[in-house]
Short mmCIF file of C-alpha atoms in Angstrom, two decimals:
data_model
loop_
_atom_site.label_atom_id
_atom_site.label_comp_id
_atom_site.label_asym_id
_atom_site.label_seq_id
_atom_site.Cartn_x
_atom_site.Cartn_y
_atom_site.Cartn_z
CA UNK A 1 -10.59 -16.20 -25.89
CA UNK A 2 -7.89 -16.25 -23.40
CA UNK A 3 -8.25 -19.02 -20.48
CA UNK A 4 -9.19 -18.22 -17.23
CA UNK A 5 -5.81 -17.99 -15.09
CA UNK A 6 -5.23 -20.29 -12.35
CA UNK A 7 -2.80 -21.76 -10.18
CA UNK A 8 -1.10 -25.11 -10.19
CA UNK A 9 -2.64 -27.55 -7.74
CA UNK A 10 -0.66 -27.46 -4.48
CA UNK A 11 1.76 -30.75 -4.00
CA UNK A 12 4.05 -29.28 -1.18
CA UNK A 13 3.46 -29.46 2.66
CA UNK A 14 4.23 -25.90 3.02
CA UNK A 15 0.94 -24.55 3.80
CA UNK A 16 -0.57 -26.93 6.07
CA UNK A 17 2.64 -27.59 7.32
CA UNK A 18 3.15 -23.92 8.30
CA UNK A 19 -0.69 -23.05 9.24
CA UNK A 20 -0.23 -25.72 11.75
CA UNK A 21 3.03 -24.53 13.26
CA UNK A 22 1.90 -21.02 13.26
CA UNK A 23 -1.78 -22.13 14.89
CA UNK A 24 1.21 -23.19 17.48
CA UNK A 25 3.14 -20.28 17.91
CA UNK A 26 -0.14 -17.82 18.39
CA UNK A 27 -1.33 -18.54 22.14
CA UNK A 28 -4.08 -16.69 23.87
CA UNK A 29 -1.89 -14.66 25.03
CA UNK A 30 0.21 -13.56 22.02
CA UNK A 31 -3.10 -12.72 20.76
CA UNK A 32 -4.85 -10.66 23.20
CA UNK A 33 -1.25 -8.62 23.36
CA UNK A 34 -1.81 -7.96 19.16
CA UNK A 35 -4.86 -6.98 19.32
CA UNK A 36 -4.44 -4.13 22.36
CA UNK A 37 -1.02 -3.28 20.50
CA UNK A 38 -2.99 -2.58 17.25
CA UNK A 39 -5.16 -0.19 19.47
CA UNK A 40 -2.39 1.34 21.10
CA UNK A 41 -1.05 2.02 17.62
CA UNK A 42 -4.70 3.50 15.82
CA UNK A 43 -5.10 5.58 19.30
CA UNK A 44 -1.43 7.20 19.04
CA UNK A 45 -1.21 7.90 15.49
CA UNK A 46 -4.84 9.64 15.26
CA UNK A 47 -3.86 11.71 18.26
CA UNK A 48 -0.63 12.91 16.83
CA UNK A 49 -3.07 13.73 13.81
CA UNK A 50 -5.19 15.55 14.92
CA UNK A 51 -2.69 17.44 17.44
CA UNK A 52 -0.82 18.43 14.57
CA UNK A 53 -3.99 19.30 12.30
CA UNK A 54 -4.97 21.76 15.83
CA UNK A 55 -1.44 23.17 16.05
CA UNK A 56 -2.17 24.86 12.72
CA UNK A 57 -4.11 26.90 14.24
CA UNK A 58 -1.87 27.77 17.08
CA UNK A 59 -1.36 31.82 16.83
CA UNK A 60 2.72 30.70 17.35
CA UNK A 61 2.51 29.64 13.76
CA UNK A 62 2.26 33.30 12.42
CA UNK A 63 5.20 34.32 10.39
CA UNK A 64 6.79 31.16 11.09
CA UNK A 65 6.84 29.24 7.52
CA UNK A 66 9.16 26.34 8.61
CA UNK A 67 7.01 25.94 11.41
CA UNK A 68 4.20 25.29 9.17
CA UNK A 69 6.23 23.14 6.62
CA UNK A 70 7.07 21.13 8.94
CA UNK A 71 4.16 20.73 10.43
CA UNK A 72 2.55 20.33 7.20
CA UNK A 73 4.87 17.54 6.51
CA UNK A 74 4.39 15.81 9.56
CA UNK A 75 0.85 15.42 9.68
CA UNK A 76 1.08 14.18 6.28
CA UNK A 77 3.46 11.34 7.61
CA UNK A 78 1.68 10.47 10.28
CA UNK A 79 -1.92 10.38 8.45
CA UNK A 80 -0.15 7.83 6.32
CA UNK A 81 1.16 5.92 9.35
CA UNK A 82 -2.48 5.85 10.36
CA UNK A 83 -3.56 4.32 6.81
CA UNK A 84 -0.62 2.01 7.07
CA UNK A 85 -1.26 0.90 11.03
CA UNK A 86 -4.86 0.90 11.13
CA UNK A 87 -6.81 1.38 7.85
CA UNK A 88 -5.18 -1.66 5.88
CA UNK A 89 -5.67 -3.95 8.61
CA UNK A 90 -9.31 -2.60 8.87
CA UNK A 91 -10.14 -3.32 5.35
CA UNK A 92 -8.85 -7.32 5.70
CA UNK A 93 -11.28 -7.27 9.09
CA UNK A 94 -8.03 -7.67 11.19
CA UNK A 95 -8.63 -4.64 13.16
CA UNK A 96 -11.40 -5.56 15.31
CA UNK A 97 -13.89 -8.47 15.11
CA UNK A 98 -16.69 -5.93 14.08
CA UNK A 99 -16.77 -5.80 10.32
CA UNK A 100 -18.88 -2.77 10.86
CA UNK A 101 -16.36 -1.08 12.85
CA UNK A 102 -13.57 -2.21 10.13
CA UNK A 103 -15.95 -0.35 7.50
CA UNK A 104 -16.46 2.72 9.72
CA UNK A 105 -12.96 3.16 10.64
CA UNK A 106 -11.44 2.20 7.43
CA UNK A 107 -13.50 4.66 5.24
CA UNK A 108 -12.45 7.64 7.86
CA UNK A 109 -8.75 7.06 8.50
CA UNK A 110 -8.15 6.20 4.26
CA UNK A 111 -10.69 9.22 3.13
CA UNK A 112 -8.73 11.74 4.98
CA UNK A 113 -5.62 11.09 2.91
CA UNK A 114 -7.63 12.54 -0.03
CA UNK A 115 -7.94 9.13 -2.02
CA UNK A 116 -11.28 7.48 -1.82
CA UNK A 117 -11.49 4.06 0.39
CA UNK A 118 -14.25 2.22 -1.47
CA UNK A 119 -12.21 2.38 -4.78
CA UNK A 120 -8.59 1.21 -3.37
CA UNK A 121 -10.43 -1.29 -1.59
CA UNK A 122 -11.94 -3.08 -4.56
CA UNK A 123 -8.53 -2.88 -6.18
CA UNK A 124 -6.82 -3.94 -3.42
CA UNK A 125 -9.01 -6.96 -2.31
CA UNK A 126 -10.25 -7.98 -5.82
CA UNK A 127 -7.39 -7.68 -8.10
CA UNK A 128 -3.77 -7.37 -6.41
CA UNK A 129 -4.30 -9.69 -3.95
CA UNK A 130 -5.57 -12.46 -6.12
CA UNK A 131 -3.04 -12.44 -8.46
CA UNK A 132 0.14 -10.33 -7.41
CA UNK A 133 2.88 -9.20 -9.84
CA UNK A 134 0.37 -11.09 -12.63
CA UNK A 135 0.12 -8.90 -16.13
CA UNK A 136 -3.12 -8.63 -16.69
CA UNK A 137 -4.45 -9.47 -13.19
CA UNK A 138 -3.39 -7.31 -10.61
CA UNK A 139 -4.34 -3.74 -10.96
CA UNK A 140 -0.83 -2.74 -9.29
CA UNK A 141 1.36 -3.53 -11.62
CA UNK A 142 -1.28 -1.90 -14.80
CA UNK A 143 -0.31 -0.76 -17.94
CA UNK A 144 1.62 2.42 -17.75
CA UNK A 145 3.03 5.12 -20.02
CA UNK A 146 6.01 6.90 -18.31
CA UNK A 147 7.32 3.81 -16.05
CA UNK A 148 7.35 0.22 -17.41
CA UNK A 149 6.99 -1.81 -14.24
CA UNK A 150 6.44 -5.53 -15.56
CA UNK A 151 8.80 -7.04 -18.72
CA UNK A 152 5.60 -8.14 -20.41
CA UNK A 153 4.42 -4.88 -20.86
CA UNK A 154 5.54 -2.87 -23.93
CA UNK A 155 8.62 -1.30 -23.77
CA UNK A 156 8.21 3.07 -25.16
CA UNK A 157 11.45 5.12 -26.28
CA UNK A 158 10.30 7.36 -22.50
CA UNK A 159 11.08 4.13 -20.81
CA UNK A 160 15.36 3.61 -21.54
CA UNK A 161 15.10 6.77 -19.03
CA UNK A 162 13.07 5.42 -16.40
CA UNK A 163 15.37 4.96 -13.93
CA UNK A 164 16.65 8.73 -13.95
CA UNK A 165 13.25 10.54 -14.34
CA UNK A 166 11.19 7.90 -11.78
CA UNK A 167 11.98 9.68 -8.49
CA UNK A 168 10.66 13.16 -9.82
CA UNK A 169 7.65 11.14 -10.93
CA UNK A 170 7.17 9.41 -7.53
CA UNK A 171 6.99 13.20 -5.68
CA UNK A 172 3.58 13.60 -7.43
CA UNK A 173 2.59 10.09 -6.69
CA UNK A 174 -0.14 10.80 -4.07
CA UNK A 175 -1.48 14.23 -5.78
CA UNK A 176 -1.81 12.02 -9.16
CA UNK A 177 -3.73 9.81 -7.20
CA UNK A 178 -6.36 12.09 -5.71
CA UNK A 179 -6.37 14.70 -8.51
CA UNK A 180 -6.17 12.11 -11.76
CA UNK A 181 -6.01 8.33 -10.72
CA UNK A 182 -9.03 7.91 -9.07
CA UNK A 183 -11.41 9.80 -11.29
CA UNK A 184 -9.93 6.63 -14.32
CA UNK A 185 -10.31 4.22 -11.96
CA UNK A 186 -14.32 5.37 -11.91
CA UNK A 187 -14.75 5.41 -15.56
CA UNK A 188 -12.62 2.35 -16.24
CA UNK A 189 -14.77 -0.61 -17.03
CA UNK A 190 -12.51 -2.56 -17.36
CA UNK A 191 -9.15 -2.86 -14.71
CA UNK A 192 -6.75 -5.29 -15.01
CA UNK A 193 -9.07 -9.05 -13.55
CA UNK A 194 -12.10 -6.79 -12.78
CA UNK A 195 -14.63 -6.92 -15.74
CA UNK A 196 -17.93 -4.60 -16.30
CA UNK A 197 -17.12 -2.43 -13.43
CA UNK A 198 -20.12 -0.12 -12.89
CA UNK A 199 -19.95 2.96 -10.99
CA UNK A 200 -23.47 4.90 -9.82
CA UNK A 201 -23.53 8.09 -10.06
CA UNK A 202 -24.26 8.18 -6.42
CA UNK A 203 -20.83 6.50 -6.34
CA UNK A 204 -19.44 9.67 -8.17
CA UNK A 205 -20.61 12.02 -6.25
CA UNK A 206 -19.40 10.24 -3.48
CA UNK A 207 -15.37 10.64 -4.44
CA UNK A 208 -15.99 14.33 -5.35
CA UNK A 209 -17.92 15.10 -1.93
CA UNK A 210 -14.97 13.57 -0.17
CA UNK A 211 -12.14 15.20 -2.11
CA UNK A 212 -13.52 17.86 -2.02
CA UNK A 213 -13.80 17.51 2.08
CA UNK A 214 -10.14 16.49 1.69
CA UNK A 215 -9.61 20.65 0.61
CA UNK A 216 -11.51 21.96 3.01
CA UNK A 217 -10.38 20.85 5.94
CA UNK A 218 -6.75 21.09 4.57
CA UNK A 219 -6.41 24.04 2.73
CA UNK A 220 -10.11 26.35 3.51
CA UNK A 221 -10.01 26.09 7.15
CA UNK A 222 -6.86 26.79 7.84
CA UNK A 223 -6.90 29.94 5.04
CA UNK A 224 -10.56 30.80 6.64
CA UNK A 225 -9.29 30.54 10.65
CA UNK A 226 -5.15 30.10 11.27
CA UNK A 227 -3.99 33.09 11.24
CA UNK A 228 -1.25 31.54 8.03
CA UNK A 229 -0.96 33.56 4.53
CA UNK A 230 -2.71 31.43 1.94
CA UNK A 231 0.89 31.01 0.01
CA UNK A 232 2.50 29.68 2.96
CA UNK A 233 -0.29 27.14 3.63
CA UNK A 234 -0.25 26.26 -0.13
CA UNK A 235 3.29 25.67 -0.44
CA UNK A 236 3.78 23.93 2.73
CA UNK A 237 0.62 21.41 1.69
CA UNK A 238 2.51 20.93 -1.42
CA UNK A 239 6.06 20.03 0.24
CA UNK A 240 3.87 17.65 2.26
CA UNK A 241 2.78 15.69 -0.46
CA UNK A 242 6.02 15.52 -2.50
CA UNK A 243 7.52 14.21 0.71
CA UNK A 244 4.76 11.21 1.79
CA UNK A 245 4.69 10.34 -1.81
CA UNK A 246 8.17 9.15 -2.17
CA UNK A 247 7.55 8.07 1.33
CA UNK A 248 4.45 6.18 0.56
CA UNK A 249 5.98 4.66 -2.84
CA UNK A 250 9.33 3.88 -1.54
CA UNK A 251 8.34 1.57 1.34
CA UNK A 252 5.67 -0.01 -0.31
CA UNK A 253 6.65 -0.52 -4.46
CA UNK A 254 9.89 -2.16 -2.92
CA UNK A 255 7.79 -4.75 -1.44
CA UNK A 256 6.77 -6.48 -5.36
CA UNK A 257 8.99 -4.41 -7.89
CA UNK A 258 12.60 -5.45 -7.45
CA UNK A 259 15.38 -7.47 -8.84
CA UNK A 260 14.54 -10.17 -6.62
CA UNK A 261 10.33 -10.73 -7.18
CA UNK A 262 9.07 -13.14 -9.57
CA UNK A 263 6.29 -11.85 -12.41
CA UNK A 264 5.06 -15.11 -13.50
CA UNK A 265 2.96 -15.82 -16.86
CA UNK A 266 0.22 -18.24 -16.92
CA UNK A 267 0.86 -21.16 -20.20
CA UNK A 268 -1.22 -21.67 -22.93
CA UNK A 269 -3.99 -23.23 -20.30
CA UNK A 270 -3.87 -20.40 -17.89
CA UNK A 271 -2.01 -22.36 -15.42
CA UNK A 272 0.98 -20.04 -12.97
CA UNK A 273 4.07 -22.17 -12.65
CA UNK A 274 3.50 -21.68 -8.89
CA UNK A 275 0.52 -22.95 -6.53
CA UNK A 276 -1.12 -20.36 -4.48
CA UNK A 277 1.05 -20.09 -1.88
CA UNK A 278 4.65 -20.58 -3.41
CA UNK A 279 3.02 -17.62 -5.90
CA UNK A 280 2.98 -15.32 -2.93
CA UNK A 281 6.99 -15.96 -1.99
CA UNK A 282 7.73 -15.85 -5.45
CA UNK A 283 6.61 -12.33 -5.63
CA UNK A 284 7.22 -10.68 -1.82
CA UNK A 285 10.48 -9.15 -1.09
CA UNK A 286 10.46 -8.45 2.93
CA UNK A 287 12.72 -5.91 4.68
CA UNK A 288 12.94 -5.85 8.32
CA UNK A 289 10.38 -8.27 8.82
CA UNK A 290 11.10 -9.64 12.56
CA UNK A 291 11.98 -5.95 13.35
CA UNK A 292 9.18 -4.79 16.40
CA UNK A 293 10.76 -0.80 14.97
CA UNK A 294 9.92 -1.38 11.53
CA UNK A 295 6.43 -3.50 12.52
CA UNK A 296 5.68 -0.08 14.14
CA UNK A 297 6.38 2.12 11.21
CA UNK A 298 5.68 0.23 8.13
CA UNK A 299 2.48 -1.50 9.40
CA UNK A 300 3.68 -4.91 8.57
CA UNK A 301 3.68 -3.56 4.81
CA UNK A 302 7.86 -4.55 5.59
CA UNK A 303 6.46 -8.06 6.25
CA UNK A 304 4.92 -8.87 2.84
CA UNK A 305 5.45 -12.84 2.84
CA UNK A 306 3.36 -13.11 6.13
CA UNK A 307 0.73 -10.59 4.99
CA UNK A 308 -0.09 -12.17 1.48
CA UNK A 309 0.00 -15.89 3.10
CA UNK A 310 -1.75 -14.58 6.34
CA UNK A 311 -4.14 -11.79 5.36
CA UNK A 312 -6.58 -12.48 8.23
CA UNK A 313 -4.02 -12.14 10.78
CA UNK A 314 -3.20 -8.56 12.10
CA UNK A 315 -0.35 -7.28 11.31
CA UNK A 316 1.17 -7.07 15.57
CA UNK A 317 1.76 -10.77 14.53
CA UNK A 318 3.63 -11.13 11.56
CA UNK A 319 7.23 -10.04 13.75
CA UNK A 320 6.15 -13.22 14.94
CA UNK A 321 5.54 -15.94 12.38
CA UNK A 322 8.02 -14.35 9.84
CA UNK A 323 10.68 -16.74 11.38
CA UNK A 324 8.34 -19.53 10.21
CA UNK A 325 7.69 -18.72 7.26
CA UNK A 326 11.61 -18.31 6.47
CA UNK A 327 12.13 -22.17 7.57
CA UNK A 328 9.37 -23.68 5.88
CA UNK A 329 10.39 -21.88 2.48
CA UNK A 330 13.69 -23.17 3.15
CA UNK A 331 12.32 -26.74 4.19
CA UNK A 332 10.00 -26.97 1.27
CA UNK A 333 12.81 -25.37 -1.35
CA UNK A 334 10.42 -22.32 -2.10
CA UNK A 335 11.93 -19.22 -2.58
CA UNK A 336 12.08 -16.02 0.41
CA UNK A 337 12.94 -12.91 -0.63
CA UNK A 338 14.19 -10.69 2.51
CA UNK A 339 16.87 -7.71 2.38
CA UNK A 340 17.37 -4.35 4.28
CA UNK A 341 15.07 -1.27 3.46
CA UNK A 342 17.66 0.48 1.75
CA UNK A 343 19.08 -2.84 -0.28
CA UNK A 344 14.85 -3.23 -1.23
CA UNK A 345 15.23 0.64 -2.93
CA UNK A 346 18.52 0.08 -4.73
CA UNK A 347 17.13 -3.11 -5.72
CA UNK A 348 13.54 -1.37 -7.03
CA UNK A 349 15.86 0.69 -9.04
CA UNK A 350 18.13 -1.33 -11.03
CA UNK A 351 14.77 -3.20 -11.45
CA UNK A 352 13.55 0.03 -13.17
CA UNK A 353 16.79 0.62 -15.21
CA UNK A 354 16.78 -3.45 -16.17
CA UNK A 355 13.29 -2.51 -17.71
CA UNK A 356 14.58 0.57 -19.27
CA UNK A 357 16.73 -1.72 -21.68
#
């Protein structure tokens, strides 16, 4: 029986050193001005949602198939905006200091992307943020057979391509997700550190009532009421999804899988070589992180350090204690991992190609 994995017992000031400087740095103030910027935020990118969901209906749309692949496309990106900017933050109760109103708003905003909240949340919560970049522990970095994303998992003859074929696989990303990935994650009983996972069948029902929700207000009513051709509305739904899927993978895998991101193995008593909180440098790669542009797009997803050692902060504050963070690494010798967006891809990928050998 394998041990239980831990961490190493924390001997380094960082932490309370840092807690205490960014307790500091937060005022009042700096606060209140988060917290109405993170409503500002949910407020603009649902109404840009659901402006662009009514303009498919507009009668101007007839005939006009780039208008409606574009359109398409854009209320794709900005539903994912919405899950980055408000429904992430929801699920860590960061949102608002209602956990009911997290709940309620999370399980909206992430349900109409067409993936089911309650699952991603258990994966997210219970398994990658416990142990990130950890074989075995965080359900993130799983077992795969076309891309080989950690060097202790087992290397297949698909994989010396990897790097070539990965993009094409990366289009399908968020279909694969709603159409395959979800339905395994249901009958899985076992998924990466979670053990004996039972799922109802009320459960069930639940993800195929909502997916199937996910195709009617996507797909039916716009067939049923815009005055669209069915082919039009098909293709341009499926041009939306190959585009936010290498959107949604490409800002977000860059932020663990890269050249630069530790994937540390526990010894032969289960102990990390890190403690908890040099663990979550060790395996963070930041890009843009003090940038108020990319804070706005990315959701703070670009400011990974801050989020894993912060979770219960919103992410309107992490432009602001990233600084901190950087000079206590560099104080207390831990690593910091921080390069430009499109440094973080190129990176991801000769990552992928190193793995392909």
């Amino acid at each position: 029986m394998k041990p239980k994995i831990k961490f190493k017992k924390a001997t380094s000031p960082f932490y309370a050193e840092l807690r205490e400087e960014v307790k500091g740095l937060l005022t009042e103030k700096i606060v209140r001005k988060a917290n109405r910027l993170l409503i500002i935020k949910f407020i603009s990118y649902a109404v840009i949602f659901l402006l662009l969901y009514g303009n498919l209906f507009n009668p101007y749309m007839k005939d006009k198939t780039w208008a409606v692949i574009l359109n398409y496309t854009l209320l794709g990106l900005t539903g994912i905006l919405l899950a980055f900017n408000c429904s992430h933050d929801c699920v860590h109760n960061t949102f608002s200091k209602y956990k009911k109103m997290n709940q309620l708003i999370y399980y909206i905003t992430f349900n109409l992307q067409g993936v089911n909240a309650r699952l991603w949340r258990k994966r997210h919560i219970a398994s990658h943020h416990v142990f990130p970049n950890v074989d075995g522990c965080d359900a993130d970095i799983d077992d795969n057979i076309f891309i080989r994303l950690s060097a202790h998992h087992p290397r297949r003859n698909i994989h010396q391509y990897q790097h070539l074929y990965a993009t094409l696989l990366y289009c399908f990303y968020t279909l694969h997700w709603i159409f395959i990935k979800d339905f395994i994650y249901v009958r899985k009983k076992e998924l990466a550190n979670l053990r004996n996972q039972n799922h109802s069948w009320r459960s069930v029902v639940e993800v195929v009532v909502l997916k199937l929700s996910y195709f009617a207000y996507m797909l039916v009513l716009p067939c049923m009421f815009a005055d669209i051709p069915g082919t039009t509305i098909m293709i341009s739904f499926l041009i939306m999804h190959l585009t936010i899927s290498l959107f949604f993978v490409l800002t977000l895998i860059i932020s663990h899988l890269s050249l630069e991101t530790d994937f540390p193995t526990a010894d032969e008593n289960g102990y990390l070589p890190y403690d908890y909180y040099e663990h979550q440098l060790a395996v963070s790669l930041d890009y843009h992180p003090t940038s108020r542009l990319a804070n706005w797009i990315f959701g703070g997803f670009n400011s990974h350090a801050a989020h894993h050692l912060f979770p219960g902060l919103p992410h309107t504050l992490y432009t602001i204690i990233t600084p901190a963070i950087k000079k206590a690494a560099v104080r207390n010798k831990f690593p910091y991992h921080e390069k430009s967006i499109a440094e973080a891809v190129r990176s991801h990928y000769q990552y992928l190609w190193k793995l392909s050998k």
